[in-house]
Short mmCIF file of C-alpha atoms in Angstrom, two decimals:
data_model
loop_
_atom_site.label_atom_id
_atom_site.label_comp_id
_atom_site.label_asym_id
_atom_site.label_seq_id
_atom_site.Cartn_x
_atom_site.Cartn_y
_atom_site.Cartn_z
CA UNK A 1 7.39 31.20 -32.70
CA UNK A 2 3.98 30.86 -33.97
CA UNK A 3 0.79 29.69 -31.58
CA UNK A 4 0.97 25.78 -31.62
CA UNK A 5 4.88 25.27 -31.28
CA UNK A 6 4.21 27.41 -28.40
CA UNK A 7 1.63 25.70 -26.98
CA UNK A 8 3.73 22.65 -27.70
CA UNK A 9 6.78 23.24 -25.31
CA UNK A 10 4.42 24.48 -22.56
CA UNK A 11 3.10 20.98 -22.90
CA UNK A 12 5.96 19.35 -22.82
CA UNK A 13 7.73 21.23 -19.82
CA UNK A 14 3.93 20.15 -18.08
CA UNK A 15 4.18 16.69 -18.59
CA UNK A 16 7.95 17.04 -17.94
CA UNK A 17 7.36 18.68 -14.54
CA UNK A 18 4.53 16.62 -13.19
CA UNK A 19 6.11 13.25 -14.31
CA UNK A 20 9.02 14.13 -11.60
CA UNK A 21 10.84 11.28 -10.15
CA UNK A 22 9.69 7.65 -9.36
CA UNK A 23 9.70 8.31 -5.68
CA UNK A 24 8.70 11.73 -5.47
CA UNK A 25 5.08 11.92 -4.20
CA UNK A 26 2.65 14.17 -6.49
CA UNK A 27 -0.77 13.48 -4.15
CA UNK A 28 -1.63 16.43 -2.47
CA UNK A 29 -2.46 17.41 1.52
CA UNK A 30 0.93 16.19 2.38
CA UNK A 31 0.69 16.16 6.10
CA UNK A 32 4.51 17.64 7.25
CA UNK A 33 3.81 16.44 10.70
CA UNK A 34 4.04 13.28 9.62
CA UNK A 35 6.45 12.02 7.51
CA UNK A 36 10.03 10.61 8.30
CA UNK A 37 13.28 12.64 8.02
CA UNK A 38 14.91 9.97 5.36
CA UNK A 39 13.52 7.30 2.94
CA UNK A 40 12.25 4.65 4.95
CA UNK A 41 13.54 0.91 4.06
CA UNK A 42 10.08 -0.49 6.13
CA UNK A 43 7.05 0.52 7.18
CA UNK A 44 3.47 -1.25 8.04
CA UNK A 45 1.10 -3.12 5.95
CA UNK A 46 -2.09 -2.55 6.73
CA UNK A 47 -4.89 -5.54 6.11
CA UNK A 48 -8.27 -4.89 6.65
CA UNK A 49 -10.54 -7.98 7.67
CA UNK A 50 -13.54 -9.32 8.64
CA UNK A 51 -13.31 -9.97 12.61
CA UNK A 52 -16.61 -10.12 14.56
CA UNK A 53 -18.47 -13.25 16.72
CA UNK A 54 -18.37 -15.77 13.34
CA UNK A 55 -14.93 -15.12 12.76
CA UNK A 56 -13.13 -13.73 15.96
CA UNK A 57 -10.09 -15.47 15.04
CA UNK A 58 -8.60 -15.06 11.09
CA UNK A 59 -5.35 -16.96 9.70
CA UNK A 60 -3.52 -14.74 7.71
CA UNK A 61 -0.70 -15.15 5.62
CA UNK A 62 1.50 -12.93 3.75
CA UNK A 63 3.52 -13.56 0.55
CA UNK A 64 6.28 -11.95 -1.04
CA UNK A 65 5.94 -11.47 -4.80
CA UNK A 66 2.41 -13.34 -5.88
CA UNK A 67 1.05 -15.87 -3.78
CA UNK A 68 0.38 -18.14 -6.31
CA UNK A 69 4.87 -18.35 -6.18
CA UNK A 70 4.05 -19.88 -2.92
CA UNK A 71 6.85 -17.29 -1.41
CA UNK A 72 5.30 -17.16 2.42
CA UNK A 73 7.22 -13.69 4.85
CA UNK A 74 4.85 -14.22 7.29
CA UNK A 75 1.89 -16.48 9.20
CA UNK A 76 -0.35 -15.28 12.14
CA UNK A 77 -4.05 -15.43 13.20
CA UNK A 78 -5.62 -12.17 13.26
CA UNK A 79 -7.93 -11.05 15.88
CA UNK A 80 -8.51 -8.04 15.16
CA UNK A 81 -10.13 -6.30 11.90
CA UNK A 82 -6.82 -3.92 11.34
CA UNK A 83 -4.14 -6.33 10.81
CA UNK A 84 -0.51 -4.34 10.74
CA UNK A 85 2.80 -6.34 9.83
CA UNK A 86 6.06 -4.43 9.83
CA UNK A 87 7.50 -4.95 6.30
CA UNK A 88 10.47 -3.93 3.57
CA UNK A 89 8.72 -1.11 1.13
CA UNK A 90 9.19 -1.09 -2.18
CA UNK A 91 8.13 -4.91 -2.43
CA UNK A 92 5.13 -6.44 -3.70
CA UNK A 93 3.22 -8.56 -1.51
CA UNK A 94 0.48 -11.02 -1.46
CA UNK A 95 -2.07 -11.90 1.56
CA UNK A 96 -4.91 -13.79 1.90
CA UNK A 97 -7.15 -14.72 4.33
CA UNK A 98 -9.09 -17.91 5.61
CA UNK A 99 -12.80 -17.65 6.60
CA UNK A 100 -15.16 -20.87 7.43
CA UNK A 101 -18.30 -19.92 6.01
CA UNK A 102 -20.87 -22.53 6.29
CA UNK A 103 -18.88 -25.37 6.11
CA UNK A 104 -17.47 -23.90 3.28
CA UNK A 105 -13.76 -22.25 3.34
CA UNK A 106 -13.26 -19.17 1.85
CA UNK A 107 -9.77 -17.58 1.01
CA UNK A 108 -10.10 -13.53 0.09
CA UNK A 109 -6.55 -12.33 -1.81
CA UNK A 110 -4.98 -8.95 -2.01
CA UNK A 111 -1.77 -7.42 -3.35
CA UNK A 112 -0.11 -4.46 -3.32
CA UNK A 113 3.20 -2.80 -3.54
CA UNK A 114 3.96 -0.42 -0.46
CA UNK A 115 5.84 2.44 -1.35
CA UNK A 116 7.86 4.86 0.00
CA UNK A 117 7.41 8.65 -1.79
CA UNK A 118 9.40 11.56 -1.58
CA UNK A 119 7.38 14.43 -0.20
CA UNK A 120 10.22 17.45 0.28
CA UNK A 121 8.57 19.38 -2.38
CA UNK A 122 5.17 19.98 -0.23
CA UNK A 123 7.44 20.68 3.04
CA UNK A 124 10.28 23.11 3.95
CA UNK A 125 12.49 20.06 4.74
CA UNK A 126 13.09 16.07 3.87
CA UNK A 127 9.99 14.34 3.95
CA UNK A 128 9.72 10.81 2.80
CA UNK A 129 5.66 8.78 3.02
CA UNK A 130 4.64 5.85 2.51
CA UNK A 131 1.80 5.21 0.11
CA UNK A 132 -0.10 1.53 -0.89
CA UNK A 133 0.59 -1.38 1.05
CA UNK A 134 -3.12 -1.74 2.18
CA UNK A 135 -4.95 -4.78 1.71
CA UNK A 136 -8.76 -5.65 1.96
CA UNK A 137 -9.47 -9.06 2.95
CA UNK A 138 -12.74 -8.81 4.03
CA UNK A 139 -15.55 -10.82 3.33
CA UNK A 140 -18.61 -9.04 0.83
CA UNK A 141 -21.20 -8.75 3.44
CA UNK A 142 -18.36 -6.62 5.69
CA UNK A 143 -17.76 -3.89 3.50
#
């Protein structure tokens, strides 16, 4: 076997091995402590917004698929700048967020798939995570 077919199939098994599964999670510092014991069907969204004396109260709504599809799971006013929402992974979603700036309205939009990731490799037993599924809504001059 000369030098560059060799070099080839250690490439190959590489790419192979880190490519893994869909679900499997290949992040590092998995944290064993705190994962769940099977693959989660739901888990929380987490939307970050702008909450503070101009805007102590935020309507938020939150779309399955794009939110231009008009597809609304869920409407609530937000009063506080970590917004969580107990949700199916594995499912895109869309949220926005209204603010009344100077008369003005102002509607910030986020999406994201949350997804839940196989772990067991990093831990000496099933661990699933959940990775995405976090939204920033907030306005410019809060980030």
């Amino acid at each position: 076997m000369n030098v560059k077919t060799y070099i080839k199939a250690i490439l190959i098994f590489v790419l192979i091995t880190l490519a893994g599964s869909c679900n499997e999670y290949l992040g590092l510092n998995v944290d064993c402590d705190n994962c769940w014991g099977f693959k989660p069907d739901s888990a929380d969204l987490l939307i970050y917004l702008t909450v503070n004396q101009d805007h102590s109260e935020v309507p938020v709504t939150i779309y399955r698929g794009n939110f231009e599809d008009g597809v609304v799971d869920y409407v609530d006013t937000a009063r506080e700048s970590t917004y969580t929402l107990y949700s199916a992974v594995d499912q895109y979603y869309s949220v926005t967020a209204e603010y009344k700036v100077d008369g003005k309205t102002i509607i910030a939009v986020d999406g994201d798939v949350m997804k839940a990731k196989d772990a067991s490799s990093s831990c000496d037993f099933e661990c699933w995570i959940i990775t995405d599924g976090e939204f920033s809504l907030q306005l410019n001059s809060d980030k």
